[in-house]
DNA sequence: CGGATTTGACCGGCGC
DNA sequence: GCGCCGGTCAAATCCG
């Protein structure tokens, strides 16, 4: 039951800010891989990550999905500048899509917002950008919000909740 | 030279 | 229980 509804960008983000109930239970997973790989005597293959990968994730707080907001835009560029600095941390090709999906994360440490940019196989010029979480800081020093909010026509934003 | 990107491996969840 | 699939990490590489 995924219905498409073309709404205004301002209404979209306003709704985002209102209906948000993001969890902050997951702390920084900086120490994801322990460095105590005692058996790194793999000759020639330093790529082995043999650490136990002990993630301190609370089992009880699982499945508390933070709100995801996806909208597709017609743009030629892969990543549109929305005022935040994103660092790409992954790229994967999923089955149904021809093009690889890119995974971005906000560079701010306080901000743990993830972004996922997927390009449609049917229309290569159509890009689905999915935001996950909410920013906990100011966008950037200069007003890029004007270049994002004001620049995009409201009728070109298609929001769909699944 | 430092930080962002690349890219293969790895992990967890889910389906069979 | 095994394998597929999506998501993430991190060493290596690239680029300013």
PDB file of C-alpha atoms (C1' of nucleotides) in Angstrom:
ATOM      1  CA  UNK A   1       0.000   0.000   0.000  1.00  0.00           C
ATOM      2  CA  UNK A   2       2.426   2.463  -1.232  1.00  0.00           C
ATOM      3  CA  UNK A   3       0.635   5.521  -2.397  1.00  0.00           C
ATOM      4  CA  UNK A   4       2.247   8.338  -4.204  1.00  0.00           C
ATOM      5  CA  UNK A   5       1.359  11.824  -3.277  1.00  0.00           C
ATOM      6  CA  UNK A   6       2.928  14.904  -4.684  1.00  0.00           C
ATOM      7  CA  UNK A   7       3.241  17.425  -1.936  1.00  0.00           C
ATOM      8  CA  UNK A   8       5.170  20.545  -1.311  1.00  0.00           C
ATOM      9  CA  UNK A   9       8.732  20.311  -0.170  1.00  0.00           C
ATOM     10  CA  UNK A  10       8.059  22.535   2.790  1.00  0.00           C
ATOM     11  CA  UNK A  11       5.077  20.480   3.800  1.00  0.00           C
ATOM     12  CA  UNK A  12       7.122  17.417   3.395  1.00  0.00           C
ATOM     13  CA  UNK A  13       9.840  18.493   5.734  1.00  0.00           C
ATOM     14  CA  UNK A  14       7.393  20.067   8.090  1.00  0.00           C
ATOM     15  CA  UNK A  15       5.644  16.775   8.370  1.00  0.00           C
ATOM     16  CA  UNK A  16       8.966  15.131   8.869  1.00  0.00           C
ATOM     17  CA  UNK A  17       9.759  17.346  11.783  1.00  0.00           C
ATOM     18  CA  UNK A  18       6.381  16.890  13.342  1.00  0.00           C
ATOM     19  CA  UNK A  19       5.851  13.209  13.000  1.00  0.00           C
ATOM     20  CA  UNK A  20       9.338  12.312  13.964  1.00  0.00           C
ATOM     21  CA  UNK A  21      10.040  10.089  16.900  1.00  0.00           C
ATOM     22  CA  UNK A  22      13.567   9.126  16.215  1.00  0.00           C
ATOM     23  CA  UNK A  23      15.353   6.921  18.632  1.00  0.00           C
ATOM     24  CA  UNK A  24      18.750   7.793  19.889  1.00  0.00           C
ATOM     25  CA  UNK A  25      19.413   4.476  21.539  1.00  0.00           C
ATOM     26  CA  UNK A  26      22.117   3.424  19.178  1.00  0.00           C
ATOM     27  CA  UNK A  27      25.271   5.102  20.207  1.00  0.00           C
ATOM     28  CA  UNK A  28      28.242   5.672  18.021  1.00  0.00           C
ATOM     29  CA  UNK A  29      29.462   2.437  16.552  1.00  0.00           C
ATOM     30  CA  UNK A  30      32.947   3.713  16.177  1.00  0.00           C
ATOM     31  CA  UNK A  31      34.511   0.737  17.793  1.00  0.00           C
ATOM     32  CA  UNK A  32      32.892  -1.625  15.416  1.00  0.00           C
ATOM     33  CA  UNK A  33      35.896  -3.738  14.632  1.00  0.00           C
ATOM     34  CA  UNK A  34      38.247  -4.568  17.424  1.00  0.00           C
ATOM     35  CA  UNK A  35      41.874  -4.193  16.569  1.00  0.00           C
ATOM     36  CA  UNK A  36      42.940  -7.238  18.496  1.00  0.00           C
ATOM     37  CA  UNK A  37      43.229  -9.485  15.500  1.00  0.00           C
ATOM     38  CA  UNK A  38      45.830 -11.807  16.865  1.00  0.00           C
ATOM     39  CA  UNK A  39      45.668 -14.171  13.937  1.00  0.00           C
ATOM     40  CA  UNK A  40      46.498 -11.818  11.163  1.00  0.00           C
ATOM     41  CA  UNK A  41      49.227 -14.006   9.841  1.00  0.00           C
ATOM     42  CA  UNK A  42      47.345 -14.329   6.620  1.00  0.00           C
ATOM     43  CA  UNK A  43      50.138 -14.208   4.131  1.00  0.00           C
ATOM     44  CA  UNK A  44      49.390 -11.861   1.321  1.00  0.00           C
ATOM     45  CA  UNK A  45      45.846 -11.107   2.321  1.00  0.00           C
ATOM     46  CA  UNK A  46      45.686  -8.187   4.677  1.00  0.00           C
ATOM     47  CA  UNK A  47      42.037  -7.756   3.804  1.00  0.00           C
ATOM     48  CA  UNK A  48      40.955 -10.292   6.374  1.00  0.00           C
ATOM     49  CA  UNK A  49      38.945  -8.728   9.125  1.00  0.00           C
ATOM     50  CA  UNK A  50      39.111 -11.497  11.641  1.00  0.00           C
ATOM     51  CA  UNK A  51      38.127  -9.555  14.689  1.00  0.00           C
ATOM     52  CA  UNK A  52      35.096 -10.768  16.501  1.00  0.00           C
ATOM     53  CA  UNK A  53      33.053  -7.767  15.461  1.00  0.00           C
ATOM     54  CA  UNK A  54      31.390  -7.338  18.765  1.00  0.00           C
ATOM     55  CA  UNK A  55      28.748  -4.758  18.273  1.00  0.00           C
ATOM     56  CA  UNK A  56      27.302  -3.397  21.467  1.00  0.00           C
ATOM     57  CA  UNK A  57      23.793  -3.452  20.183  1.00  0.00           C
ATOM     58  CA  UNK A  58      20.946  -3.801  22.571  1.00  0.00           C
ATOM     59  CA  UNK A  59      18.877  -6.758  21.527  1.00  0.00           C
ATOM     60  CA  UNK A  60      15.730  -5.461  23.176  1.00  0.00           C
ATOM     61  CA  UNK A  61      15.751  -2.191  21.304  1.00  0.00           C
ATOM     62  CA  UNK A  62      15.728  -3.838  17.949  1.00  0.00           C
ATOM     63  CA  UNK A  63      13.384  -2.987  15.156  1.00  0.00           C
ATOM     64  CA  UNK A  64      12.839   0.535  16.422  1.00  0.00           C
ATOM     65  CA  UNK A  65      12.975   1.805  12.941  1.00  0.00           C
ATOM     66  CA  UNK A  66      13.653   5.449  12.635  1.00  0.00           C
ATOM     67  CA  UNK A  67      11.467   7.270  10.183  1.00  0.00           C
ATOM     68  CA  UNK A  68      12.640   7.124   6.654  1.00  0.00           C
ATOM     69  CA  UNK A  69      11.661   9.699   4.127  1.00  0.00           C
ATOM     70  CA  UNK A  70      12.174   8.909   0.539  1.00  0.00           C
ATOM     71  CA  UNK A  71      11.428  11.078  -2.407  1.00  0.00           C
ATOM     72  CA  UNK A  72      12.435  10.802  -5.970  1.00  0.00           C
ATOM     73  CA  UNK A  73      13.755  13.668  -7.958  1.00  0.00           C
ATOM     74  CA  UNK A  74      14.500  14.225 -11.564  1.00  0.00           C
ATOM     75  CA  UNK A  75      18.116  15.205 -11.538  1.00  0.00           C
ATOM     76  CA  UNK A  76      21.156  14.405 -13.567  1.00  0.00           C
ATOM     77  CA  UNK A  77      23.544  14.491 -10.672  1.00  0.00           C
ATOM     78  CA  UNK A  78      23.761  11.559  -8.331  1.00  0.00           C
ATOM     79  CA  UNK A  79      23.871  13.424  -5.080  1.00  0.00           C
ATOM     80  CA  UNK A  80      22.127  16.729  -4.773  1.00  0.00           C
ATOM     81  CA  UNK A  81      23.585  19.150  -2.303  1.00  0.00           C
ATOM     82  CA  UNK A  82      21.076  19.625   0.475  1.00  0.00           C
ATOM     83  CA  UNK A  83      23.313  21.626   2.741  1.00  0.00           C
ATOM     84  CA  UNK A  84      24.890  18.759   4.617  1.00  0.00           C
ATOM     85  CA  UNK A  85      28.205  17.100   4.104  1.00  0.00           C
ATOM     86  CA  UNK A  86      27.843  13.466   3.256  1.00  0.00           C
ATOM     87  CA  UNK A  87      30.473  10.789   3.311  1.00  0.00           C
ATOM     88  CA  UNK A  88      29.898   7.729   1.224  1.00  0.00           C
ATOM     89  CA  UNK A  89      30.361   4.554   3.202  1.00  0.00           C
ATOM     90  CA  UNK A  90      29.040   1.910   0.874  1.00  0.00           C
ATOM     91  CA  UNK A  91      27.775   1.038  -2.520  1.00  0.00           C
ATOM     92  CA  UNK A  92      25.816  -2.055  -3.370  1.00  0.00           C
ATOM     93  CA  UNK A  93      24.031  -3.395  -6.357  1.00  0.00           C
ATOM     94  CA  UNK A  94      20.651  -4.747  -5.501  1.00  0.00           C
ATOM     95  CA  UNK A  95      18.863  -7.234  -7.654  1.00  0.00           C
ATOM     96  CA  UNK A  96      15.972  -5.270  -9.032  1.00  0.00           C
ATOM     97  CA  UNK A  97      17.977  -2.215  -9.864  1.00  0.00           C
ATOM     98  CA  UNK A  98      20.428  -1.921 -12.674  1.00  0.00           C
ATOM     99  CA  UNK A  99      22.505   0.773 -11.071  1.00  0.00           C
ATOM    100  CA  UNK A 100      24.330   0.523  -7.753  1.00  0.00           C
ATOM    101  CA  UNK A 101      22.857   2.078  -4.681  1.00  0.00           C
ATOM    102  CA  UNK A 102      25.009   4.493  -2.758  1.00  0.00           C
ATOM    103  CA  UNK A 103      25.015   4.822   1.005  1.00  0.00           C
ATOM    104  CA  UNK A 104      25.921   8.131   2.569  1.00  0.00           C
ATOM    105  CA  UNK A 105      26.301   9.274   6.131  1.00  0.00           C
ATOM    106  CA  UNK A 106      26.475  12.727   7.609  1.00  0.00           C
ATOM    107  CA  UNK A 107      30.016  13.733   8.421  1.00  0.00           C
ATOM    108  CA  UNK A 108      29.050  15.318  11.699  1.00  0.00           C
ATOM    109  CA  UNK A 109      29.672  13.066  14.621  1.00  0.00           C
ATOM    110  CA  UNK A 110      26.728  14.345  16.554  1.00  0.00           C
ATOM    111  CA  UNK A 111      24.518  13.788  13.608  1.00  0.00           C
ATOM    112  CA  UNK A 112      23.802  10.222  12.685  1.00  0.00           C
ATOM    113  CA  UNK A 113      21.712  10.703   9.621  1.00  0.00           C
ATOM    114  CA  UNK A 114      22.037   8.268   6.802  1.00  0.00           C
ATOM    115  CA  UNK A 115      21.136   8.832   3.211  1.00  0.00           C
ATOM    116  CA  UNK A 116      20.645   6.297   0.504  1.00  0.00           C
ATOM    117  CA  UNK A 117      20.667   7.260  -3.115  1.00  0.00           C
ATOM    118  CA  UNK A 118      19.239   4.866  -5.615  1.00  0.00           C
ATOM    119  CA  UNK A 119      18.876   5.330  -9.319  1.00  0.00           C
ATOM    120  CA  UNK A 120      15.974   3.811 -11.121  1.00  0.00           C
ATOM    121  CA  UNK A 121      16.737   1.333 -13.825  1.00  0.00           C
ATOM    122  CA  UNK A 122      13.745   2.385 -15.835  1.00  0.00           C
ATOM    123  CA  UNK A 123      14.619   6.040 -15.834  1.00  0.00           C
ATOM    124  CA  UNK A 124      18.311   6.689 -15.350  1.00  0.00           C
ATOM    125  CA  UNK A 125      17.564  10.336 -14.772  1.00  0.00           C
ATOM    126  CA  UNK A 126      15.268   9.536 -11.852  1.00  0.00           C
ATOM    127  CA  UNK A 127      16.933   9.289  -8.465  1.00  0.00           C
ATOM    128  CA  UNK A 128      15.346   8.114  -5.252  1.00  0.00           C
ATOM    129  CA  UNK A 129      16.903   9.691  -2.211  1.00  0.00           C
ATOM    130  CA  UNK A 130      16.003   8.162   1.117  1.00  0.00           C
ATOM    131  CA  UNK A 131      16.821  10.003   4.298  1.00  0.00           C
ATOM    132  CA  UNK A 132      17.003   8.089   7.529  1.00  0.00           C
ATOM    133  CA  UNK A 133      16.947   9.919  10.828  1.00  0.00           C
ATOM    134  CA  UNK A 134      17.023  13.568  11.639  1.00  0.00           C
ATOM    135  CA  UNK A 135      19.832  16.056  11.698  1.00  0.00           C
ATOM    136  CA  UNK A 136      20.767  17.237  15.160  1.00  0.00           C
ATOM    137  CA  UNK A 137      22.776  20.232  14.078  1.00  0.00           C
ATOM    138  CA  UNK A 138      22.716  23.175  11.772  1.00  0.00           C
ATOM    139  CA  UNK A 139      23.059  22.340   8.103  1.00  0.00           C
ATOM    140  CA  UNK A 140      26.070  24.333   7.133  1.00  0.00           C
ATOM    141  CA  UNK A 141      27.493  27.777   7.563  1.00  0.00           C
ATOM    142  CA  UNK A 142      26.119  29.139   4.346  1.00  0.00           C
ATOM    143  CA  UNK A 143      22.487  29.016   3.433  1.00  0.00           C
ATOM    144  CA  UNK A 144      22.292  26.054   1.170  1.00  0.00           C
ATOM    145  CA  UNK A 145      18.762  25.467   2.307  1.00  0.00           C
ATOM    146  CA  UNK A 146      17.760  28.203  -0.026  1.00  0.00           C
ATOM    147  CA  UNK A 147      19.385  26.438  -2.918  1.00  0.00           C
ATOM    148  CA  UNK A 148      17.620  23.255  -2.010  1.00  0.00           C
ATOM    149  CA  UNK A 149      14.214  24.260  -0.787  1.00  0.00           C
ATOM    150  CA  UNK A 150      13.702  27.202  -2.994  1.00  0.00           C
ATOM    151  CA  UNK A 151      15.350  25.833  -6.035  1.00  0.00           C
ATOM    152  CA  UNK A 152      13.428  22.632  -6.373  1.00  0.00           C
ATOM    153  CA  UNK A 153       9.968  22.999  -7.780  1.00  0.00           C
ATOM    154  CA  UNK A 154       7.434  21.680  -5.348  1.00  0.00           C
ATOM    155  CA  UNK A 155       5.635  19.690  -7.981  1.00  0.00           C
ATOM    156  CA  UNK A 156       8.713  17.703  -8.754  1.00  0.00           C
ATOM    157  CA  UNK A 157       8.933  16.134  -5.370  1.00  0.00           C
ATOM    158  CA  UNK A 158       7.161  12.856  -5.143  1.00  0.00           C
ATOM    159  CA  UNK A 159       6.798  11.468  -1.708  1.00  0.00           C
ATOM    160  CA  UNK A 160       5.684   7.937  -1.074  1.00  0.00           C
ATOM    161  CA  UNK A 161       5.312   6.155   2.193  1.00  0.00           C
ATOM    162  CA  UNK A 162       5.458   2.417   2.244  1.00  0.00           C
TER     163      UNK A 162
ATOM    164  C1'  DC B   1      49.755  14.925   3.624  1.00  0.00           C
ATOM    165  C1'  DG B   2      44.952  14.482   5.207  1.00  0.00           C
ATOM    166  C1'  DG B   3      40.424  13.368   4.391  1.00  0.00           C
ATOM    167  C1'  DA B   4      36.965  11.450   1.362  1.00  0.00           C
ATOM    168  C1'  DT B   5      36.013   7.612  -1.750  1.00  0.00           C
ATOM    169  C1'  DT B   6      36.509   2.903  -3.409  1.00  0.00           C
ATOM    170  C1'  DT B   7      35.590  -1.674  -3.005  1.00  0.00           C
ATOM    171  C1'  DG B   8      35.693  -6.405  -1.409  1.00  0.00           C
ATOM    172  C1'  DA B   9      34.497  -8.849   2.702  1.00  0.00           C
ATOM    173  C1'  DC B  10      31.514  -9.700   6.435  1.00  0.00           C
ATOM    174  C1'  DC B  11      27.230  -9.844   9.219  1.00  0.00           C
ATOM    175  C1'  DG B  12      22.324 -10.258  10.349  1.00  0.00           C
ATOM    176  C1'  DG B  13      17.796 -11.117   8.891  1.00  0.00           C
ATOM    177  C1'  DC B  14      14.753 -13.495   6.247  1.00  0.00           C
ATOM    178  C1'  DG B  15      13.166 -16.996   2.996  1.00  0.00           C
ATOM    179  C1'  DC B  16      13.282 -21.532   1.355  1.00  0.00           C
TER     180       DC B  16
ATOM    181  C1'  DG C   1      20.004 -25.192   8.526  1.00  0.00           C
ATOM    182  C1'  DC C   2      21.663 -23.069   4.485  1.00  0.00           C
ATOM    183  C1'  DG C   3      21.868 -19.593   1.190  1.00  0.00           C
ATOM    184  C1'  DC C   4      20.437 -15.256  -0.649  1.00  0.00           C
ATOM    185  C1'  DC C   5      20.188 -10.338  -0.013  1.00  0.00           C
ATOM    186  C1'  DG C   6      20.640  -5.933   1.770  1.00  0.00           C
ATOM    187  C1'  DG C   7      23.464  -3.008   4.758  1.00  0.00           C
ATOM    188  C1'  DT C   8      27.966  -1.710   6.885  1.00  0.00           C
ATOM    189  C1'  DC C   9      32.965  -1.643   7.792  1.00  0.00           C
ATOM    190  C1'  DA C  10      37.497  -0.663   6.886  1.00  0.00           C
ATOM    191  C1'  DA C  11      42.008  -1.052   4.405  1.00  0.00           C
ATOM    192  C1'  DA C  12      43.593   0.762   0.263  1.00  0.00           C
ATOM    193  C1'  DT C  13      43.433   4.175  -2.953  1.00  0.00           C
ATOM    194  C1'  DC C  14      42.458   8.646  -4.860  1.00  0.00           C
ATOM    195  C1'  DC C  15      42.324  13.471  -4.956  1.00  0.00           C
ATOM    196  C1'  DG C  16      42.574  18.240  -3.144  1.00  0.00           C
TER     197       DG C  16
END
